[in-house]
XYZ file of C-alpha atoms in Angstrom:
326
model
C 36.883 -4.948 -2.529
C 37.001 -8.639 -1.681
C 37.754 -7.758 1.944
C 34.694 -5.515 2.103
C 32.517 -8.201 0.534
C 33.884 -10.789 2.947
C 33.204 -8.537 5.951
C 29.660 -7.927 4.724
C 29.014 -11.646 4.312
C 30.357 -12.394 7.806
C 28.169 -9.667 9.343
C 25.118 -11.102 7.580
C 25.899 -14.672 8.579
C 26.582 -13.920 12.254
C 23.612 -11.520 12.517
C 25.567 -8.467 13.682
C 24.473 -6.437 10.636
C 20.790 -7.071 11.405
C 21.309 -6.165 15.081
C 22.898 -2.832 14.155
C 20.180 -2.083 11.584
C 17.419 -2.795 14.117
C 19.044 -0.495 16.702
C 19.359 2.231 14.067
C 15.751 1.834 12.921
C 14.283 2.047 16.422
C 16.514 4.991 17.324
C 15.243 7.004 14.340
C 11.608 6.884 15.504
C 11.994 9.879 17.810
C 13.668 11.815 14.987
C 10.743 11.219 12.618
C 8.270 12.238 15.340
C 10.112 15.493 16.044
C 10.344 16.251 12.307
C 6.600 15.645 11.940
C 5.804 18.018 14.799
C 8.059 20.660 13.239
C 6.423 20.270 9.803
C 2.822 20.796 10.967
C 0.508 21.056 13.958
C -0.297 17.336 13.867
C -1.279 15.896 17.260
C 0.084 12.744 18.872
C -2.894 10.433 18.279
C -3.173 11.415 14.613
C 0.525 10.843 13.992
C 0.429 7.540 15.856
C -2.639 6.454 13.871
C -0.814 7.247 10.633
C 2.203 5.222 11.754
C 0.235 2.181 12.913
C -2.265 2.319 10.042
C 0.561 2.201 7.513
C 2.288 -0.544 9.512
C -0.813 -2.753 9.868
C -0.445 -4.521 6.474
C 3.216 -5.148 7.267
C 2.349 -6.625 10.663
C -0.057 -8.934 8.835
C 2.827 -9.911 6.566
C 4.962 -10.771 9.623
C 2.233 -13.143 10.830
C 1.988 -14.715 7.378
C 5.777 -15.028 6.984
C 6.176 -16.668 10.406
C 3.612 -19.398 9.784
C 4.807 -22.965 10.254
C 4.300 -26.224 12.149
C 6.325 -25.002 15.153
C 3.667 -22.423 16.059
C 0.878 -23.922 18.130
C -2.746 -22.945 17.539
C -3.768 -20.079 19.789
C -6.565 -20.541 22.308
C -8.838 -17.938 23.859
C -6.399 -17.291 26.710
C -3.562 -16.761 24.238
C -5.675 -14.306 22.284
C -6.398 -12.312 25.453
C -2.684 -12.242 26.315
C -1.795 -11.023 22.820
C -4.397 -8.253 23.117
C -2.947 -7.191 26.476
C 0.563 -7.165 25.030
C -0.666 -5.033 22.147
C -2.403 -2.702 24.618
C 0.719 -2.114 26.707
C 3.509 -2.506 24.171
C 2.565 -0.672 20.999
C -0.558 1.295 21.928
C -0.140 2.906 25.363
C 3.658 2.926 25.316
C 3.747 4.539 21.866
C 0.973 7.014 22.659
C 2.650 8.190 25.875
C 5.970 8.431 24.037
C 4.461 10.601 21.280
C 2.919 12.882 23.920
C 6.275 13.250 25.647
C 8.143 14.147 22.463
C 6.058 17.325 22.281
C 8.087 18.681 25.194
C 11.545 17.086 25.422
C 14.492 16.400 23.153
C 14.832 13.168 21.218
C 18.052 12.342 23.070
C 16.473 12.673 26.520
C 13.444 10.676 25.342
C 15.626 7.736 24.346
C 17.535 7.837 27.639
C 14.299 7.731 29.658
C 12.900 4.880 27.557
C 16.138 2.954 27.921
C 15.544 2.613 31.673
C 12.827 0.024 30.969
C 15.137 -2.923 31.838
C 15.341 -1.603 35.409
C 11.538 -1.555 35.571
C 11.345 -5.098 34.195
C 13.632 -6.282 36.973
C 11.497 -4.510 39.577
C 8.354 -6.201 38.222
C 10.131 -9.574 38.188
C 11.324 -9.110 41.779
C 7.774 -8.276 42.884
C 6.283 -11.232 41.010
C 8.900 -13.669 42.340
C 8.943 -12.083 45.813
C 12.703 -11.780 45.771
C 14.922 -8.902 46.777
C 17.123 -7.368 44.078
C 20.826 -7.977 44.627
C 23.201 -5.180 45.593
C 24.662 -5.359 42.085
C 21.235 -4.817 40.571
C 20.474 -1.919 42.905
C 23.843 -0.321 42.110
C 23.249 -0.708 38.360
C 19.801 0.829 38.682
C 21.293 3.694 40.696
C 23.793 4.369 37.909
C 21.001 4.410 35.330
C 18.932 6.953 37.195
C 21.969 9.049 38.117
C 22.831 9.333 34.436
C 19.218 10.097 33.604
C 19.163 12.806 36.270
C 22.286 14.451 34.842
C 20.782 14.567 31.334
C 17.413 15.707 32.708
C 18.871 18.647 34.645
C 20.745 19.681 31.492
C 17.567 19.700 29.408
C 15.728 21.758 32.034
C 18.520 24.342 32.169
C 18.870 24.613 28.390
C 15.140 24.700 27.568
C 14.348 27.273 30.252
C 10.894 25.675 30.537
C 11.226 23.321 33.469
C 7.508 22.585 33.690
C 7.268 21.411 30.089
C 10.393 19.255 30.366
C 9.050 17.648 33.545
C 5.703 16.985 31.840
C 7.381 15.481 28.782
C 9.679 13.350 30.929
C 6.666 12.101 32.917
C 4.882 11.030 29.720
C 7.970 9.203 28.424
C 8.563 7.519 31.783
C 4.938 6.352 31.692
C 5.781 4.922 28.272
C 8.762 3.091 29.784
C 6.525 1.658 32.540
C 3.897 0.357 30.116
C 6.588 -1.016 27.812
C 8.166 -2.818 30.777
C 4.764 -4.367 31.544
C 4.594 -5.512 27.912
C 8.106 -6.898 28.126
C 7.373 -8.766 31.341
C 4.472 -10.551 29.659
C 6.354 -11.773 26.618
C 7.983 -14.770 28.307
C 4.924 -17.046 28.275
C 3.997 -16.194 24.697
C 7.545 -16.654 23.377
C 7.319 -20.278 24.557
C 4.336 -20.794 22.250
C 5.369 -18.847 19.153
C 8.289 -17.200 17.434
C 9.286 -13.621 18.199
C 8.310 -12.628 14.644
C 4.813 -14.058 14.970
C 4.325 -12.477 18.386
C 5.484 -9.099 17.071
C 3.088 -9.357 14.145
C 0.110 -10.346 16.284
C 0.779 -7.824 19.073
C 1.573 -5.083 16.569
C -1.569 -5.835 14.568
C -3.707 -5.779 17.712
C -2.235 -2.456 18.838
C -2.717 -1.007 15.352
C -6.436 -1.760 15.549
C -6.582 -0.210 19.041
C -4.833 2.959 17.866
C -7.088 3.289 14.832
C -10.189 2.773 16.990
C -8.967 5.457 19.415
C -8.318 7.792 16.513
C -11.742 7.281 14.915
C -13.508 7.868 18.246
C -11.469 10.809 19.557
C -9.927 12.711 16.656
C -11.190 14.861 13.814
C -10.588 12.638 10.795
C -11.339 15.478 8.367
C -7.987 17.048 9.246
C -6.078 13.982 8.110
C -6.021 14.838 4.415
C -5.098 18.450 5.164
C -1.710 17.461 6.528
C 1.297 18.272 4.339
C 2.867 15.487 2.314
C 6.029 15.637 4.413
C 4.127 14.397 7.477
C 2.865 11.406 5.487
C 6.430 10.703 4.377
C 7.671 10.776 7.976
C 4.772 8.553 9.092
C 5.600 6.095 6.324
C 9.256 6.067 7.345
C 8.228 5.442 10.937
C 6.008 2.551 9.879
C 8.639 0.870 7.709
C 12.070 1.961 8.971
C 11.269 2.374 12.682
C 8.548 -0.224 13.267
C 8.247 -3.279 11.039
C 11.729 -3.629 9.538
C 13.537 -3.369 12.911
C 11.226 -6.041 14.337
C 12.085 -8.281 11.382
C 15.801 -7.470 11.621
C 15.953 -8.184 15.336
C 14.252 -11.549 14.747
C 16.975 -12.402 12.215
C 19.681 -11.218 14.616
C 18.333 -13.284 17.526
C 18.119 -16.311 15.234
C 21.810 -15.972 14.290
C 23.592 -14.548 17.350
C 21.202 -15.132 20.253
C 19.164 -12.775 22.392
C 21.976 -11.724 24.744
C 24.363 -10.553 22.019
C 21.521 -8.887 20.122
C 20.543 -6.983 23.247
C 24.156 -5.887 23.721
C 24.182 -4.390 20.222
C 20.833 -2.762 21.064
C 22.730 -0.599 23.568
C 23.718 1.460 20.525
C 20.140 2.818 20.377
C 20.506 5.819 22.719
C 23.885 6.689 21.207
C 22.459 6.644 17.683
C 19.466 8.740 18.756
C 21.687 11.398 20.347
C 23.889 11.537 17.244
C 20.878 11.661 14.907
C 19.171 14.381 16.956
C 22.371 16.443 16.750
C 22.847 15.868 13.006
C 19.212 16.137 11.851
C 17.438 18.228 14.486
C 20.418 20.385 15.507
C 19.816 19.494 19.155
C 22.690 20.475 21.428
C 24.884 17.662 22.715
C 26.782 18.660 25.859
C 29.227 16.956 28.178
C 26.350 16.508 30.649
C 24.362 14.496 28.098
C 27.382 12.403 27.160
C 28.113 11.693 30.835
C 24.467 10.802 31.487
C 24.382 8.575 28.415
C 27.533 6.742 29.500
C 26.145 6.103 32.988
C 22.808 4.811 31.658
C 24.502 2.477 29.173
C 26.927 1.165 31.783
C 24.150 0.675 34.319
C 21.977 -1.262 31.867
C 24.952 -3.425 30.875
C 25.400 -4.437 34.528
C 21.799 -5.520 35.097
C 21.142 -9.188 35.746
C 17.691 -10.798 35.451
C 15.967 -12.154 38.545
C 15.644 -15.913 38.533
C 12.824 -17.888 40.052
C 13.662 -20.439 42.747
C 12.291 -23.308 40.677
C 14.274 -22.153 37.683
C 17.489 -22.125 39.716
C 16.846 -25.673 40.900
C 16.330 -26.921 37.361
C 19.054 -24.675 35.866
C 16.473 -23.012 33.590
C 16.365 -19.200 33.646
C 13.123 -17.254 33.698
C 12.237 -16.384 30.108
C 11.152 -12.832 30.863
C 14.679 -11.511 31.224
C 14.971 -8.010 29.749
C 16.874 -8.942 26.608
C 14.562 -10.212 23.876
C 12.502 -7.334 22.512
C 14.043 -3.930 21.752
C 12.505 -0.584 22.610
C 9.903 0.317 20.044
């Protein structure tokens, strides 16, 4: 018993427990979405509005909890940047992801989303006008080879190639917008903590989602949804949105961004296992092989460094390792 207690205390102190919990929380989002779709005919924008509406007070709490003298006062430019991050990171990326989960498995969804580090490196290379190294290109090739293997499997099993392609396109669009969000976090993380940025960007995106919902959806149908959908939306808001953001902030504080990101590689594995255990989705050798290639490829990626940063031995802050997939 003492050994178990000692292991628990060490995992809390070094942050590894929080890193694992955050990876688990984010990986369960796709499961809750699929369960919600199975429980009723709820559409993507309504389900997303429920998730973000329930999460909005908790995002406000993150902002309140992260207050302190180290956070500089935000100017107009900072406010615009936060709004743009909210637009790309938690509004468009989440909306596209919810659309895609109508058509593809939770395991394939997580694999497609997990290619966002390759997109971040592409955006960095374009911004810095530098060519990716052969190592980076090889790692990206491994990622997309693994994704292709899993994608072909889903098409063959589903027997509805058009729907799988449509769903994959929506989720890849989510990965692109999330990569844009990720690429813009570097400047803001110099001015505020990751917890405060998550609270502000999440709060902004929550307001955008709710505005979209009020303008485009039939709000009268909201109260007609079964209680199970509200339960899943609440779990998404707490377990798969706010708590993982808080846990990953604690993990980064204790073990650093690089080690936290390495633990975050568990996300696709946990999603595949959860989709098999909860949703009874088939897990084949093709999916396992694709998953292994994607994880290995992501682990081999190296961030692009600006020329000025190399001269001063300071890396670019937008390396794809600070914020986990939402």
